[in-house]
Amino acid sequence: MSQLSKLQQAFQHHVLEPADKGVPAWIRAGGRSTPEKQLFAYVHAYRARLQEVLENDFPAVATALGEDGFDALAKAYIEAHPSHNFSLRVFGGHMADFLAQQAPYQEQPWLSELAGFEWTLGQAFDAANAA
């Protein structure tokens, strides 16, 4: 494995697993920002994009929960179901089950049903044309 591949892999790990402590030595200080802020910018941007995808896939759930409620849901979902696919179109595929199984959402079964409906609608929209 080349040095570049190792560096890319290490960077990806730190973005996907932000629970790691500290900033790796290969992130250098320089320019306008500290190494901590540089790494945080990428971690934040990645998670913000995942949350944006969820908001687009589940607009009615987002409306029902409100901004703060959906923000909490998205963060919990991202932690429980990190993205493992290059396509973000499949990222929200576990949302209905997540809502059905996790407190406090499981106390409102209609949320899971709504998410399931929205997910199915999105899948139908993306499906290939049929005769």
Short mmCIF file of C-alpha atoms in Angstrom, two decimals:
data_model
loop_
_atom_site.label_atom_id
_atom_site.label_comp_id
_atom_site.label_asym_id
_atom_site.label_seq_id
_atom_site.Cartn_x
_atom_site.Cartn_y
_atom_site.Cartn_z
CA MET A 1 0.00 0.00 0.00
CA SER A 2 1.38 3.41 -0.98
CA GLN A 3 1.98 6.22 1.50
CA LEU A 4 -0.85 8.17 -0.11
CA SER A 5 -3.23 5.23 0.29
CA LYS A 6 -2.26 4.90 3.94
CA LEU A 7 -2.79 8.61 4.52
CA GLN A 8 -6.18 8.53 2.79
CA GLN A 9 -7.24 5.50 4.79
CA ALA A 10 -6.16 7.13 8.07
CA PHE A 11 -7.99 10.34 7.20
CA GLN A 12 -11.15 8.43 6.32
CA HIS A 13 -10.97 6.55 9.62
CA HIS A 14 -10.72 9.79 11.59
CA VAL A 15 -13.67 11.32 9.74
CA LEU A 16 -15.85 8.23 10.09
CA GLU A 17 -14.84 7.46 13.68
CA PRO A 18 -14.60 10.88 15.36
CA ALA A 19 -14.60 9.28 18.81
CA ASP A 20 -10.87 8.78 18.37
CA LYS A 21 -8.97 10.91 20.84
CA GLY A 22 -6.55 13.55 19.72
CA VAL A 23 -5.39 14.79 16.37
CA PRO A 24 -3.04 12.64 14.33
CA ALA A 25 0.51 13.90 13.87
CA TRP A 26 0.12 13.96 10.11
CA ILE A 27 -2.31 16.90 10.34
CA ARG A 28 0.01 19.86 10.42
CA ALA A 29 -0.56 23.29 11.87
CA GLY A 30 -0.40 26.00 9.31
CA GLY A 31 -2.43 28.57 7.59
CA ARG A 32 -5.47 29.94 9.33
CA SER A 33 -6.51 27.08 11.54
CA THR A 34 -5.31 24.61 14.16
CA PRO A 35 -5.10 20.89 13.36
CA GLU A 36 -8.09 20.26 15.67
CA LYS A 37 -10.23 22.76 13.77
CA GLN A 38 -9.10 21.38 10.42
CA LEU A 39 -10.13 17.84 11.32
CA PHE A 40 -13.37 19.00 12.98
CA ALA A 41 -14.37 20.81 9.78
CA TYR A 42 -14.30 17.56 7.82
CA VAL A 43 -16.02 15.53 10.54
CA HIS A 44 -18.75 18.15 10.87
CA ALA A 45 -19.24 18.51 7.11
CA TYR A 46 -19.52 14.74 6.64
CA ARG A 47 -22.12 14.35 9.38
CA ALA A 48 -24.02 17.44 8.21
CA ARG A 49 -24.25 15.91 4.73
CA LEU A 50 -25.60 12.65 6.16
CA GLN A 51 -28.20 14.61 8.13
CA GLU A 52 -29.16 16.54 5.00
CA VAL A 53 -29.70 13.25 3.17
CA LEU A 54 -32.00 12.05 5.96
CA GLU A 55 -33.97 15.31 5.87
CA ASN A 56 -34.44 14.91 2.11
CA ASP A 57 -35.51 11.28 2.42
CA PHE A 58 -37.85 11.82 5.39
CA PRO A 59 -39.34 15.32 5.09
CA ALA A 60 -42.62 14.41 6.82
CA VAL A 61 -40.78 12.81 9.75
CA ALA A 62 -38.62 15.94 9.96
CA THR A 63 -41.72 18.14 10.00
CA ALA A 64 -43.43 15.97 12.62
CA LEU A 65 -40.43 16.05 14.97
CA GLY A 66 -39.46 19.67 14.41
CA GLU A 67 -35.95 20.95 13.84
CA ASP A 68 -34.48 20.04 17.23
CA GLY A 69 -36.26 16.70 17.39
CA PHE A 70 -35.11 15.67 13.93
CA ASP A 71 -31.58 16.86 14.68
CA ALA A 72 -31.48 14.51 17.68
CA LEU A 73 -32.96 11.66 15.62
CA ALA A 74 -30.45 12.16 12.80
CA LYS A 75 -27.49 12.17 15.18
CA ALA A 76 -28.71 9.00 16.88
CA TYR A 77 -29.35 7.29 13.54
CA ILE A 78 -25.91 8.26 12.18
CA GLU A 79 -24.28 6.77 15.26
CA ALA A 80 -26.31 3.57 15.05
CA HIS A 81 -26.13 3.14 11.27
CA PRO A 82 -22.97 4.68 9.81
CA SER A 83 -22.86 4.83 6.03
CA HIS A 84 -21.17 1.82 4.43
CA ASN A 85 -22.04 2.56 0.82
CA PHE A 86 -20.67 4.99 -1.72
CA SER A 87 -24.24 5.96 -2.64
CA LEU A 88 -26.07 8.04 -0.07
CA ARG A 89 -29.37 6.96 -1.64
CA VAL A 90 -29.40 3.82 0.52
CA PHE A 91 -28.28 5.50 3.75
CA GLY A 92 -31.73 5.90 5.32
CA GLY A 93 -32.79 2.33 4.64
CA HIS A 94 -32.91 1.38 8.34
CA MET A 95 -34.83 4.44 9.53
CA ALA A 96 -38.26 2.80 9.90
CA ASP A 97 -36.80 -0.08 11.95
CA PHE A 98 -34.71 2.35 13.99
CA LEU A 99 -37.79 4.37 14.90
CA ALA A 100 -39.73 1.19 15.75
CA GLN A 101 -37.00 -0.09 18.09
CA GLN A 102 -35.48 2.97 19.77
CA ALA A 103 -36.88 4.98 22.66
CA PRO A 104 -38.48 7.48 22.66
CA TYR A 105 -39.54 6.95 19.03
CA GLN A 106 -40.94 3.46 19.57
CA GLU A 107 -43.59 5.02 21.80
CA GLN A 108 -45.03 6.66 18.67
CA PRO A 109 -45.45 3.79 16.17
CA TRP A 110 -46.84 6.12 13.53
CA LEU A 111 -43.35 7.64 13.14
CA SER A 112 -41.95 4.30 12.00
CA GLU A 113 -44.89 3.83 9.64
CA LEU A 114 -44.41 7.33 8.22
CA ALA A 115 -40.69 6.71 7.70
CA GLY A 116 -41.46 3.40 6.01
CA PHE A 117 -43.90 5.11 3.69
CA GLU A 118 -41.45 7.87 2.82
CA TRP A 119 -38.66 5.36 2.21
CA THR A 120 -40.88 3.25 -0.08
CA LEU A 121 -41.97 6.35 -1.96
CA GLY A 122 -38.33 7.32 -2.52
CA GLN A 123 -37.46 3.82 -3.68
CA ALA A 124 -40.37 3.86 -6.15
CA PHE A 125 -39.24 7.25 -7.46
CA ASP A 126 -35.71 5.90 -8.06
CA ALA A 127 -36.84 2.58 -9.55
CA ALA A 128 -36.29 1.78 -13.19
CA ASN A 129 -39.16 2.47 -15.55
CA ALA A 130 -41.43 -0.47 -16.19
CA ALA A 131 -43.58 -1.28 -19.18
#
